Amino acid sequence: MTERNENNEQIASSNLMADQEVPVQQEFTPAKKAVDDNEVKKVHFAGFWMRFWAYLADLLVIGSLNRILIHPIFKFYEGTDDLWFSAEGFLTGVVFFLYFVLMTKFWNQTLGKMIFGLKVVALKEEKKISWGTILFRELIGRYISKVTWIGYLLAGLLPKKQALHDVFADTGVVLIRR
């Protein structure tokens, strides 16, 4: 097939196509086929007060566990150890951290978060949160947040409503019930 140019000369179509840009037809995939409806959800980060009430519920659970498991062991022990450095204080701290580490790893939420419909999610990882992230968040990050207390207040100020231990571990707490 041939074409004619301005001077009425015949030119081959292959030459014409080489000089012009040709729009490329791309396949269009409808949104329903590209993304499953169950995956498309708006994320609502849990604010300070929801997290606060969930944390109080967790403290009740941890206190109950300590009174059932740890305190009976030391009931008749009359040591002169200071509470912070005693074996009883150490074991109650172990229960505190084990509770948060194990519950967050296996269910992505503690009992307090379950009550209030909250869940811990990794912001940059795949669906399952890794052991390293959990240990960093719950042991190091939570310890710093617990000691300084300003770490928990950040959940009311930051855009993704992250506490200091969430910022360190790149996690967030989201509402799963709406």
CSV table of N, CA and C in Angstrom, one decimal:
chain,number,residue,atom,x,y,z
A,1,MET,N,0.8,-1.2,0.0
A,1,MET,CA,0.0,0.0,0.0
A,1,MET,C,0.9,1.2,0.0
A,2,THR,N,0.5,2.2,-0.8
A,2,THR,CA,1.3,3.5,-0.9
A,2,THR,C,0.5,4.7,-0.5
A,3,GLU,N,1.2,5.7,-0.1
A,3,GLU,CA,0.5,7.0,0.3
A,3,GLU,C,1.1,8.1,-0.6
A,4,ARG,N,0.5,9.2,-0.6
A,4,ARG,CA,1.0,10.4,-1.4
A,4,ARG,C,1.4,11.5,-0.4
A,5,ASN,N,2.5,12.1,-0.6
A,5,ASN,CA,2.9,13.2,0.2
A,5,ASN,C,2.5,14.6,-0.3
A,6,GLU,N,3.0,15.7,0.2
A,6,GLU,CA,2.6,17.0,-0.2
A,6,GLU,C,2.8,17.3,-1.7
A,7,ASN,N,3.9,16.7,-2.3
A,7,ASN,CA,4.2,17.0,-3.7
A,7,ASN,C,3.6,15.9,-4.6
A,8,ASN,N,2.6,15.2,-4.1
A,8,ASN,CA,1.9,14.2,-4.8
A,8,ASN,C,2.8,13.0,-5.3
A,9,GLU,N,3.9,12.8,-4.5
A,9,GLU,CA,4.8,11.7,-4.8
A,9,GLU,C,4.3,10.5,-4.0
A,10,GLN,N,4.5,9.3,-4.5
A,10,GLN,CA,4.1,8.1,-3.8
A,10,GLN,C,5.2,7.7,-2.8
A,11,ILE,N,4.8,7.3,-1.6
A,11,ILE,CA,5.7,6.8,-0.7
A,11,ILE,C,5.1,5.5,-0.1
A,12,ALA,N,6.0,4.7,0.4
A,12,ALA,CA,5.5,3.4,1.0
A,12,ALA,C,5.0,3.6,2.3
A,13,SER,N,4.0,2.8,2.7
A,13,SER,CA,3.4,3.0,4.1
A,13,SER,C,4.4,2.7,5.2
A,14,SER,N,5.3,1.8,4.9
A,14,SER,CA,6.3,1.5,5.9
A,14,SER,C,7.1,2.7,6.3
A,15,ASN,N,7.5,3.5,5.3
A,15,ASN,CA,8.2,4.7,5.6
A,15,ASN,C,7.4,5.7,6.4
A,16,LEU,N,6.1,5.8,6.0
A,16,LEU,CA,5.2,6.7,6.7
A,16,LEU,C,5.1,6.3,8.2
A,17,MET,N,5.0,5.1,8.4
A,17,MET,CA,4.8,4.6,9.8
A,17,MET,C,6.0,4.8,10.6
A,18,ALA,N,7.2,4.8,10.0
A,18,ALA,CA,8.4,5.0,10.8
A,18,ALA,C,8.5,6.4,11.2
A,19,ASP,N,8.0,7.4,10.5
A,19,ASP,CA,8.1,8.8,10.9
A,19,ASP,C,7.1,9.2,11.9
A,20,GLN,N,6.0,8.6,12.0
A,20,GLN,CA,4.9,9.0,12.8
A,20,GLN,C,4.8,8.1,14.1
A,21,GLU,N,4.3,8.7,15.2
A,21,GLU,CA,4.1,7.9,16.4
A,21,GLU,C,2.8,7.2,16.2
A,22,VAL,N,2.8,6.0,16.6
A,22,VAL,CA,1.5,5.2,16.5
A,22,VAL,C,1.0,4.9,17.9
A,23,PRO,N,-0.2,5.2,18.2
A,23,PRO,CA,-0.7,4.9,19.5
A,23,PRO,C,-0.8,3.4,19.7
A,24,VAL,N,-0.3,3.0,20.9
A,24,VAL,CA,-0.4,1.5,21.2
A,24,VAL,C,-1.7,1.2,21.9
A,25,GLN,N,-2.3,0.2,21.5
A,25,GLN,CA,-3.6,-0.2,22.1
A,25,GLN,C,-3.2,-1.1,23.3
A,26,GLN,N,-3.6,-0.6,24.5
A,26,GLN,CA,-3.4,-1.4,25.7
A,26,GLN,C,-4.7,-2.0,26.2
A,27,GLU,N,-4.6,-3.2,26.7
A,27,GLU,CA,-5.8,-3.9,27.2
A,27,GLU,C,-6.2,-3.2,28.5
A,28,PHE,N,-7.5,-3.0,28.6
A,28,PHE,CA,-8.1,-2.4,29.8
A,28,PHE,C,-8.7,-3.5,30.6
A,29,THR,N,-8.3,-3.6,31.9
A,29,THR,CA,-8.8,-4.5,32.8
A,29,THR,C,-9.8,-3.8,33.7
A,30,PRO,N,-11.1,-4.3,33.7
A,30,PRO,CA,-12.0,-3.6,34.6
A,30,PRO,C,-11.6,-3.8,36.1
A,31,ALA,N,-12.0,-2.8,36.9
A,31,ALA,CA,-11.5,-2.8,38.3
A,31,ALA,C,-12.0,-4.0,39.0
A,32,LYS,N,-13.1,-4.6,38.7
A,32,LYS,CA,-13.6,-5.8,39.4
A,32,LYS,C,-12.7,-7.0,39.2
A,33,LYS,N,-12.1,-7.1,38.0
A,33,LYS,CA,-11.2,-8.2,37.7
A,33,LYS,C,-9.9,-7.9,38.3
A,34,ALA,N,-9.4,-6.7,38.3
A,34,ALA,CA,-8.1,-6.4,38.8
A,34,ALA,C,-7.9,-6.5,40.3
A,35,VAL,N,-9.0,-6.0,41.0
A,35,VAL,CA,-8.9,-6.0,42.5
A,35,VAL,C,-10.2,-6.7,43.0
A,36,ASP,N,-10.0,-7.6,43.9
A,36,ASP,CA,-11.2,-8.2,44.5
A,36,ASP,C,-11.9,-7.2,45.5
A,37,ASP,N,-13.2,-7.3,45.5
A,37,ASP,CA,-13.9,-6.4,46.4
A,37,ASP,C,-13.6,-6.5,47.8
A,38,ASN,N,-13.2,-7.7,48.3
A,38,ASN,CA,-12.8,-7.9,49.7
A,38,ASN,C,-11.5,-7.2,50.0
A,39,GLU,N,-10.7,-7.0,49.1
A,39,GLU,CA,-9.4,-6.3,49.4
A,39,GLU,C,-9.5,-4.8,49.4
A,40,VAL,N,-10.5,-4.3,48.7
A,40,VAL,CA,-10.6,-2.8,48.6
A,40,VAL,C,-11.3,-2.3,49.8
A,41,LYS,N,-10.6,-1.8,50.8
A,41,LYS,CA,-11.2,-1.3,52.0
A,41,LYS,C,-10.5,0.0,52.4
A,42,LYS,N,-11.2,0.9,53.0
A,42,LYS,CA,-10.6,2.1,53.5
A,42,LYS,C,-10.1,1.8,54.9
A,43,VAL,N,-8.8,2.2,55.1
A,43,VAL,CA,-8.2,1.9,56.4
A,43,VAL,C,-8.5,3.0,57.4
A,44,HIS,N,-9.0,2.6,58.6
A,44,HIS,CA,-9.2,3.6,59.6
A,44,HIS,C,-8.2,3.3,60.8
A,45,PHE,N,-7.3,4.2,61.0
A,45,PHE,CA,-6.4,4.0,62.1
A,45,PHE,C,-7.0,4.2,63.4
A,46,ALA,N,-6.7,3.4,64.4
A,46,ALA,CA,-7.3,3.6,65.8
A,46,ALA,C,-6.7,4.8,66.5
A,47,GLY,N,-7.5,5.6,67.0
A,47,GLY,CA,-7.0,6.8,67.7
A,47,GLY,C,-6.6,6.5,69.1
A,48,PHE,N,-6.2,7.6,69.8
A,48,PHE,CA,-5.6,7.5,71.1
A,48,PHE,C,-6.6,6.8,72.1
A,49,TRP,N,-7.8,7.3,72.1
A,49,TRP,CA,-8.8,6.9,73.2
A,49,TRP,C,-9.2,5.4,73.0
A,50,MET,N,-9.4,5.0,71.8
A,50,MET,CA,-9.7,3.5,71.5
A,50,MET,C,-8.5,2.7,72.0
A,51,ARG,N,-7.3,3.1,71.7
A,51,ARG,CA,-6.1,2.3,72.1
A,51,ARG,C,-6.0,2.4,73.6
A,52,PHE,N,-6.3,3.5,74.2
A,52,PHE,CA,-6.2,3.7,75.7
A,52,PHE,C,-7.1,2.7,76.4
A,53,TRP,N,-8.4,2.6,75.9
A,53,TRP,CA,-9.3,1.7,76.6
A,53,TRP,C,-8.9,0.2,76.4
A,54,ALA,N,-8.4,-0.1,75.2
A,54,ALA,CA,-8.0,-1.4,74.9
A,54,ALA,C,-6.8,-1.8,75.8
A,55,TYR,N,-5.9,-0.8,76.0
A,55,TYR,CA,-4.7,-1.0,76.9
A,55,TYR,C,-5.1,-1.2,78.3
A,56,LEU,N,-6.1,-0.5,78.8
A,56,LEU,CA,-6.6,-0.7,80.2
A,56,LEU,C,-7.2,-2.1,80.3
A,57,ALA,N,-8.0,-2.5,79.3
A,57,ALA,CA,-8.5,-3.9,79.3
A,57,ALA,C,-7.4,-4.9,79.4
A,58,ASP,N,-6.3,-4.7,78.6
A,58,ASP,CA,-5.2,-5.6,78.6
A,58,ASP,C,-4.5,-5.6,80.0
A,59,LEU,N,-4.4,-4.4,80.7
A,59,LEU,CA,-3.8,-4.3,82.0
A,59,LEU,C,-4.6,-5.1,83.0
A,60,LEU,N,-6.0,-5.1,82.8
A,60,LEU,CA,-6.8,-6.0,83.7
A,60,LEU,C,-6.5,-7.4,83.5
A,61,VAL,N,-6.4,-7.8,82.3
A,61,VAL,CA,-6.1,-9.2,81.9
A,61,VAL,C,-4.7,-9.6,82.5
A,62,ILE,N,-3.7,-8.8,82.3
A,62,ILE,CA,-2.4,-9.1,82.8
A,62,ILE,C,-2.3,-9.1,84.3
A,63,GLY,N,-3.0,-8.2,85.0
A,63,GLY,CA,-3.1,-8.2,86.4
A,63,GLY,C,-3.8,-9.4,86.9
A,64,SER,N,-4.8,-9.9,86.3
A,64,SER,CA,-5.5,-11.1,86.7
A,64,SER,C,-4.6,-12.3,86.5
A,65,LEU,N,-3.8,-12.4,85.4
A,65,LEU,CA,-2.9,-13.5,85.2
A,65,LEU,C,-1.8,-13.5,86.2
A,66,ASN,N,-1.3,-12.3,86.6
A,66,ASN,CA,-0.3,-12.2,87.6
A,66,ASN,C,-0.8,-12.7,89.0
A,67,ARG,N,-2.1,-12.3,89.3
A,67,ARG,CA,-2.6,-12.7,90.6
A,67,ARG,C,-3.0,-14.2,90.6
A,68,ILE,N,-3.2,-14.8,89.5
A,68,ILE,CA,-3.4,-16.3,89.4
A,68,ILE,C,-2.1,-17.0,89.4
A,69,LEU,N,-1.2,-16.6,88.6
A,69,LEU,CA,0.1,-17.4,88.3
A,69,LEU,C,1.2,-17.0,89.2
A,70,ILE,N,1.5,-15.7,89.4
A,70,ILE,CA,2.7,-15.3,90.0
A,70,ILE,C,2.6,-15.0,91.5
A,71,HIS,N,1.6,-14.2,91.9
A,71,HIS,CA,1.5,-13.8,93.3
A,71,HIS,C,1.3,-15.0,94.3
A,72,PRO,N,0.6,-16.0,94.0
A,72,PRO,CA,0.5,-17.2,94.9
A,72,PRO,C,1.8,-17.8,95.2
A,73,ILE,N,2.7,-17.8,94.3
A,73,ILE,CA,4.1,-18.4,94.5
A,73,ILE,C,4.8,-17.6,95.6
A,74,PHE,N,4.6,-16.3,95.6
A,74,PHE,CA,5.4,-15.4,96.6
A,74,PHE,C,4.5,-15.0,97.8
A,75,LYS,N,3.4,-15.6,98.0
A,75,LYS,CA,2.5,-15.2,99.0
A,75,LYS,C,3.2,-15.3,100.4
A,76,PHE,N,3.8,-16.4,100.6
A,76,PHE,CA,4.4,-16.7,101.9
A,76,PHE,C,5.9,-16.3,102.0
A,77,TYR,N,6.4,-15.7,100.9
A,77,TYR,CA,7.8,-15.3,100.9
A,77,TYR,C,7.9,-13.9,101.5
A,78,GLU,N,8.7,-13.8,102.5
A,78,GLU,CA,8.8,-12.5,103.2
A,78,GLU,C,10.2,-11.9,103.0
A,79,GLY,N,10.6,-11.7,101.8
A,79,GLY,CA,11.9,-11.1,101.5
A,79,GLY,C,11.9,-9.6,101.6
A,80,THR,N,13.1,-9.1,101.7
A,80,THR,CA,13.2,-7.6,101.8
A,80,THR,C,13.5,-7.0,100.5
A,81,ASP,N,13.3,-7.7,99.4
A,81,ASP,CA,13.6,-7.1,98.1
A,81,ASP,C,12.7,-6.0,97.8
A,82,ASP,N,13.2,-5.0,97.1
A,82,ASP,CA,12.4,-3.9,96.6
A,82,ASP,C,11.5,-4.5,95.5
A,83,LEU,N,10.3,-4.0,95.4
A,83,LEU,CA,9.3,-4.6,94.4
A,83,LEU,C,9.9,-4.5,93.0
A,84,TRP,N,10.6,-3.5,92.6
A,84,TRP,CA,11.1,-3.4,91.2
A,84,TRP,C,12.2,-4.4,90.9
A,85,PHE,N,13.0,-4.8,91.9
A,85,PHE,CA,14.1,-5.7,91.7
A,85,PHE,C,13.9,-7.1,92.3
A,86,SER,N,12.7,-7.4,92.7
A,86,SER,CA,12.4,-8.7,93.3
A,86,SER,C,12.1,-9.7,92.2
A,87,ALA,N,12.1,-11.0,92.6
A,87,ALA,CA,11.8,-12.0,91.6
A,87,ALA,C,10.3,-11.9,91.2
A,88,GLU,N,9.5,-11.5,92.1
A,88,GLU,CA,8.1,-11.3,91.8
A,88,GLU,C,7.9,-10.2,90.8
A,89,GLY,N,8.6,-9.1,91.0
A,89,GLY,CA,8.5,-8.0,90.0
A,89,GLY,C,9.0,-8.4,88.7
A,90,PHE,N,10.1,-9.1,88.6
A,90,PHE,CA,10.7,-9.6,87.4
A,90,PHE,C,9.7,-10.5,86.6
A,91,LEU,N,9.1,-11.5,87.4
A,91,LEU,CA,8.2,-12.4,86.7
A,91,LEU,C,6.9,-11.7,86.2
A,92,THR,N,6.4,-10.7,87.0
A,92,THR,CA,5.2,-10.0,86.5
A,92,THR,C,5.6,-9.2,85.2
A,93,GLY,N,6.8,-8.7,85.1
A,93,GLY,CA,7.2,-8.0,83.9
A,93,GLY,C,7.3,-9.0,82.7
A,94,VAL,N,7.8,-10.2,83.0
A,94,VAL,CA,7.9,-11.3,82.0
A,94,VAL,C,6.5,-11.6,81.5
A,95,VAL,N,5.5,-11.7,82.4
A,95,VAL,CA,4.1,-12.0,82.0
A,95,VAL,C,3.6,-10.9,81.1
A,96,PHE,N,3.9,-9.6,81.5
A,96,PHE,CA,3.4,-8.4,80.8
A,96,PHE,C,3.9,-8.5,79.3
A,97,PHE,N,5.2,-8.7,79.2
A,97,PHE,CA,5.8,-8.7,77.8
A,97,PHE,C,5.4,-9.9,77.0
A,98,LEU,N,5.4,-11.1,77.6
A,98,LEU,CA,5.0,-12.3,76.9
A,98,LEU,C,3.5,-12.2,76.4
A,99,TYR,N,2.7,-11.6,77.2
A,99,TYR,CA,1.3,-11.4,76.8
A,99,TYR,C,1.2,-10.6,75.5
A,100,PHE,N,1.9,-9.5,75.5
A,100,PHE,CA,1.8,-8.6,74.3
A,100,PHE,C,2.5,-9.3,73.1
A,101,VAL,N,3.7,-9.9,73.3
A,101,VAL,CA,4.4,-10.5,72.2
A,101,VAL,C,3.6,-11.7,71.6
A,102,LEU,N,3.2,-12.6,72.4
A,102,LEU,CA,2.5,-13.8,71.9
A,102,LEU,C,1.1,-13.5,71.3
A,103,MET,N,0.4,-12.6,72.0
A,103,MET,CA,-1.0,-12.3,71.4
A,103,MET,C,-0.8,-11.5,70.1
A,104,THR,N,0.1,-10.6,70.0
A,104,THR,CA,0.3,-9.8,68.8
A,104,THR,C,0.8,-10.7,67.7
A,105,LYS,N,1.7,-11.6,68.0
A,105,LYS,CA,2.3,-12.5,66.9
A,105,LYS,C,1.2,-13.5,66.4
A,106,PHE,N,0.5,-14.1,67.2
A,106,PHE,CA,-0.4,-15.2,66.8
A,106,PHE,C,-1.8,-14.7,66.3
A,107,TRP,N,-2.3,-13.6,66.9
A,107,TRP,CA,-3.6,-13.1,66.5
A,107,TRP,C,-3.6,-11.6,66.0
A,108,ASN,N,-2.4,-11.0,66.0
A,108,ASN,CA,-2.3,-9.6,65.6
A,108,ASN,C,-3.1,-8.6,66.5
A,109,GLN,N,-3.6,-9.1,67.6
A,109,GLN,CA,-4.3,-8.3,68.6
A,109,GLN,C,-4.3,-9.0,70.0
A,110,THR,N,-4.4,-8.1,71.0
A,110,THR,CA,-4.5,-8.6,72.3
A,110,THR,C,-6.0,-8.7,72.7
A,111,LEU,N,-6.3,-9.2,73.9
A,111,LEU,CA,-7.7,-9.3,74.2
A,111,LEU,C,-8.4,-8.0,74.3
A,112,GLY,N,-7.7,-7.0,74.8
A,112,GLY,CA,-8.2,-5.6,74.8
A,112,GLY,C,-8.5,-5.1,73.4
A,113,LYS,N,-7.6,-5.4,72.5
A,113,LYS,CA,-7.8,-4.9,71.1
A,113,LYS,C,-9.0,-5.7,70.5
A,114,MET,N,-9.1,-7.0,70.9
A,114,MET,CA,-10.3,-7.8,70.4
A,114,MET,C,-11.6,-7.2,70.8
A,115,ILE,N,-11.7,-6.8,72.1
A,115,ILE,CA,-12.9,-6.2,72.6
A,115,ILE,C,-13.3,-4.9,71.9
A,116,PHE,N,-12.3,-4.1,71.6
A,116,PHE,CA,-12.6,-2.8,70.9
A,116,PHE,C,-12.5,-2.9,69.4
A,117,GLY,N,-12.2,-4.1,68.8
A,117,GLY,CA,-12.2,-4.2,67.4
A,117,GLY,C,-11.0,-3.6,66.7
A,118,LEU,N,-9.8,-3.7,67.3
A,118,LEU,CA,-8.6,-3.2,66.8
A,118,LEU,C,-7.6,-4.3,66.4
A,119,LYS,N,-6.7,-4.0,65.5
A,119,LYS,CA,-5.7,-5.0,65.0
A,119,LYS,C,-4.4,-4.3,64.7
A,120,VAL,N,-3.3,-5.0,65.0
A,120,VAL,CA,-2.0,-4.5,64.7
A,120,VAL,C,-1.6,-4.9,63.3
A,121,VAL,N,-1.2,-4.0,62.4
A,121,VAL,CA,-0.8,-4.4,61.1
A,121,VAL,C,0.6,-3.8,60.8
A,122,ALA,N,1.3,-4.5,60.0
A,122,ALA,CA,2.6,-4.0,59.5
A,122,ALA,C,2.4,-3.1,58.3
A,123,LEU,N,3.0,-1.9,58.3
A,123,LEU,CA,2.8,-1.0,57.2
A,123,LEU,C,3.6,-1.3,56.0
A,124,LYS,N,4.7,-2.0,56.1
A,124,LYS,CA,5.5,-2.2,54.9
A,124,LYS,C,5.8,-3.7,54.7
A,125,GLU,N,5.3,-4.6,55.5
A,125,GLU,CA,5.6,-6.0,55.4
A,125,GLU,C,4.4,-6.7,54.7
A,126,GLU,N,4.5,-8.0,54.5
A,126,GLU,CA,3.4,-8.8,54.0
A,126,GLU,C,2.4,-8.9,55.0
A,127,LYS,N,1.4,-9.8,54.8
A,127,LYS,CA,0.3,-9.9,55.7
A,127,LYS,C,0.6,-10.4,57.1
A,128,LYS,N,1.6,-11.3,57.3
A,128,LYS,CA,2.0,-11.8,58.6
A,128,LYS,C,3.1,-10.9,59.1
A,129,ILE,N,3.0,-10.4,60.3
A,129,ILE,CA,4.1,-9.6,60.9
A,129,ILE,C,5.2,-10.6,61.4
A,130,SER,N,6.4,-10.2,61.1
A,130,SER,CA,7.6,-11.1,61.4
A,130,SER,C,7.9,-11.1,62.9
A,131,TRP,N,8.6,-12.1,63.4
A,131,TRP,CA,9.0,-12.2,64.8
A,131,TRP,C,9.9,-11.0,65.1
A,132,GLY,N,10.8,-10.6,64.2
A,132,GLY,CA,11.7,-9.5,64.5
A,132,GLY,C,10.9,-8.2,64.7
A,133,THR,N,9.9,-7.9,63.9
A,133,THR,CA,9.1,-6.7,64.1
A,133,THR,C,8.3,-6.8,65.4
A,134,ILE,N,7.7,-7.9,65.7
A,134,ILE,CA,6.9,-8.1,66.9
A,134,ILE,C,7.8,-7.9,68.1
A,135,LEU,N,9.0,-8.5,68.2
A,135,LEU,CA,9.9,-8.4,69.3
A,135,LEU,C,10.4,-7.0,69.5
A,136,PHE,N,10.7,-6.3,68.3
A,136,PHE,CA,11.2,-5.0,68.4
A,136,PHE,C,10.1,-4.0,68.9
A,137,ARG,N,8.9,-4.2,68.4
A,137,ARG,CA,7.7,-3.4,68.8
A,137,ARG,C,7.4,-3.6,70.2
A,138,GLU,N,7.2,-4.8,70.6
A,138,GLU,CA,6.7,-5.1,72.0
A,138,GLU,C,7.7,-5.1,73.1
A,139,LEU,N,9.0,-5.4,72.8
A,139,LEU,CA,10.0,-5.4,73.9
A,139,LEU,C,10.7,-4.0,74.0
A,140,ILE,N,11.3,-3.6,72.9
A,140,ILE,CA,12.1,-2.4,72.9
A,140,ILE,C,11.2,-1.2,72.8
A,141,GLY,N,10.3,-1.1,71.8
A,141,GLY,CA,9.5,0.0,71.6
A,141,GLY,C,8.5,0.3,72.7
A,142,ARG,N,7.8,-0.8,73.2
A,142,ARG,CA,6.9,-0.6,74.3
A,142,ARG,C,7.5,-0.3,75.6
A,143,TYR,N,8.7,-0.8,75.8
A,143,TYR,CA,9.5,-0.4,77.0
A,143,TYR,C,9.8,1.1,77.0
A,144,ILE,N,10.2,1.6,75.9
A,144,ILE,CA,10.5,3.0,75.8
A,144,ILE,C,9.2,3.8,75.9
A,145,SER,N,8.2,3.4,75.3
A,145,SER,CA,6.9,4.1,75.4
A,145,SER,C,6.4,4.1,76.9
A,146,LYS,N,6.5,2.9,77.5
A,146,LYS,CA,6.1,2.8,78.9
A,146,LYS,C,6.9,3.7,79.9
A,147,VAL,N,8.2,3.7,79.7
A,147,VAL,CA,9.0,4.5,80.5
A,147,VAL,C,8.8,6.0,80.3
A,148,THR,N,8.7,6.5,79.1
A,148,THR,CA,8.6,7.9,78.8
A,148,THR,C,7.1,8.4,78.8
A,149,TRP,N,6.1,7.6,78.6
A,149,TRP,CA,4.7,7.9,78.5
A,149,TRP,C,4.4,8.9,77.4
A,150,ILE,N,5.3,9.6,76.9
A,150,ILE,CA,5.0,10.5,75.8
A,150,ILE,C,4.8,9.6,74.5
A,151,GLY,N,5.4,8.4,74.5
A,151,GLY,CA,5.3,7.5,73.4
A,151,GLY,C,3.9,7.2,73.1
A,152,TYR,N,3.1,7.0,74.1
A,152,TYR,CA,1.6,6.6,73.9
A,152,TYR,C,0.8,7.9,73.5
A,153,LEU,N,1.2,9.0,74.0
A,153,LEU,CA,0.5,10.3,73.6
A,153,LEU,C,0.6,10.6,72.1
A,154,LEU,N,1.7,10.1,71.5
A,154,LEU,CA,1.9,10.3,70.0
A,154,LEU,C,0.8,9.8,69.2
A,155,ALA,N,0.1,8.8,69.7
A,155,ALA,CA,-1.0,8.2,69.0
A,155,ALA,C,-2.1,9.2,68.7
A,156,GLY,N,-2.2,10.2,69.5
A,156,GLY,CA,-3.2,11.2,69.3
A,156,GLY,C,-2.8,12.4,68.4
A,157,LEU,N,-1.5,12.4,68.1
A,157,LEU,CA,-0.9,13.5,67.3
A,157,LEU,C,-0.5,13.2,65.9
A,158,LEU,N,0.0,11.9,65.7
A,158,LEU,CA,0.5,11.6,64.4
A,158,LEU,C,-0.6,11.3,63.4
A,159,PRO,N,-0.3,11.5,62.1
A,159,PRO,CA,-1.4,11.2,61.1
A,159,PRO,C,-1.9,9.8,61.0
A,160,LYS,N,-1.0,8.8,61.2
A,160,LYS,CA,-1.4,7.4,61.2
A,160,LYS,C,-1.7,6.9,62.5
A,161,LYS,N,-1.8,7.8,63.5
A,161,LYS,CA,-2.1,7.5,64.9
A,161,LYS,C,-1.2,6.4,65.5
A,162,GLN,N,0.1,6.6,65.2
A,162,GLN,CA,1.0,5.6,65.7
A,162,GLN,C,1.6,6.1,67.1
A,163,ALA,N,1.7,5.1,68.0
A,163,ALA,CA,2.5,5.4,69.2
A,163,ALA,C,4.0,5.2,68.9
A,164,LEU,N,4.8,5.6,69.8
A,164,LEU,CA,6.3,5.5,69.6
A,164,LEU,C,6.7,4.1,69.2
A,165,HIS,N,6.2,3.1,69.8
A,165,HIS,CA,6.6,1.7,69.5
A,165,HIS,C,6.1,1.3,68.1
A,166,ASP,N,5.0,1.9,67.6
A,166,ASP,CA,4.6,1.7,66.3
A,166,ASP,C,5.5,2.3,65.3
A,167,VAL,N,5.9,3.5,65.6
A,167,VAL,CA,6.8,4.3,64.7
A,167,VAL,C,8.1,3.5,64.5
A,168,PHE,N,8.7,3.0,65.7
A,168,PHE,CA,9.9,2.2,65.6
A,168,PHE,C,9.8,1.0,64.8
A,169,ALA,N,8.7,0.3,64.9
A,169,ALA,CA,8.5,-1.0,64.2
A,169,ALA,C,7.8,-0.9,62.9
A,170,ASP,N,7.4,0.3,62.5
A,170,ASP,CA,6.7,0.5,61.3
A,170,ASP,C,5.4,-0.3,61.2
A,171,THR,N,4.6,-0.2,62.3
A,171,THR,CA,3.3,-0.8,62.4
A,171,THR,C,2.3,0.2,62.7
A,172,GLY,N,1.0,-0.2,62.6
A,172,GLY,CA,-0.1,0.6,63.0
A,172,GLY,C,-1.2,-0.2,63.6
A,173,VAL,N,-2.1,0.5,64.2
A,173,VAL,CA,-3.3,-0.2,64.8
A,173,VAL,C,-4.5,0.3,64.0
A,174,VAL,N,-5.3,-0.6,63.5
A,174,VAL,CA,-6.4,-0.2,62.6
A,174,VAL,C,-7.7,-0.7,63.2
A,175,LEU,N,-8.8,-0.1,62.9
A,175,LEU,CA,-10.1,-0.5,63.3
A,175,LEU,C,-10.6,-1.6,62.3
A,176,ILE,N,-11.0,-2.7,62.9
A,176,ILE,CA,-11.5,-3.8,62.0
A,176,ILE,C,-13.0,-3.9,62.0
A,177,ARG,N,-13.6,-3.2,62.9
A,177,ARG,CA,-15.1,-3.2,63.0
A,177,ARG,C,-15.5,-1.8,62.7
A,178,ARG,N,-16.4,-1.6,61.8
A,178,ARG,CA,-16.9,-0.2,61.5
A,178,ARG,C,-18.4,-0.3,61.4
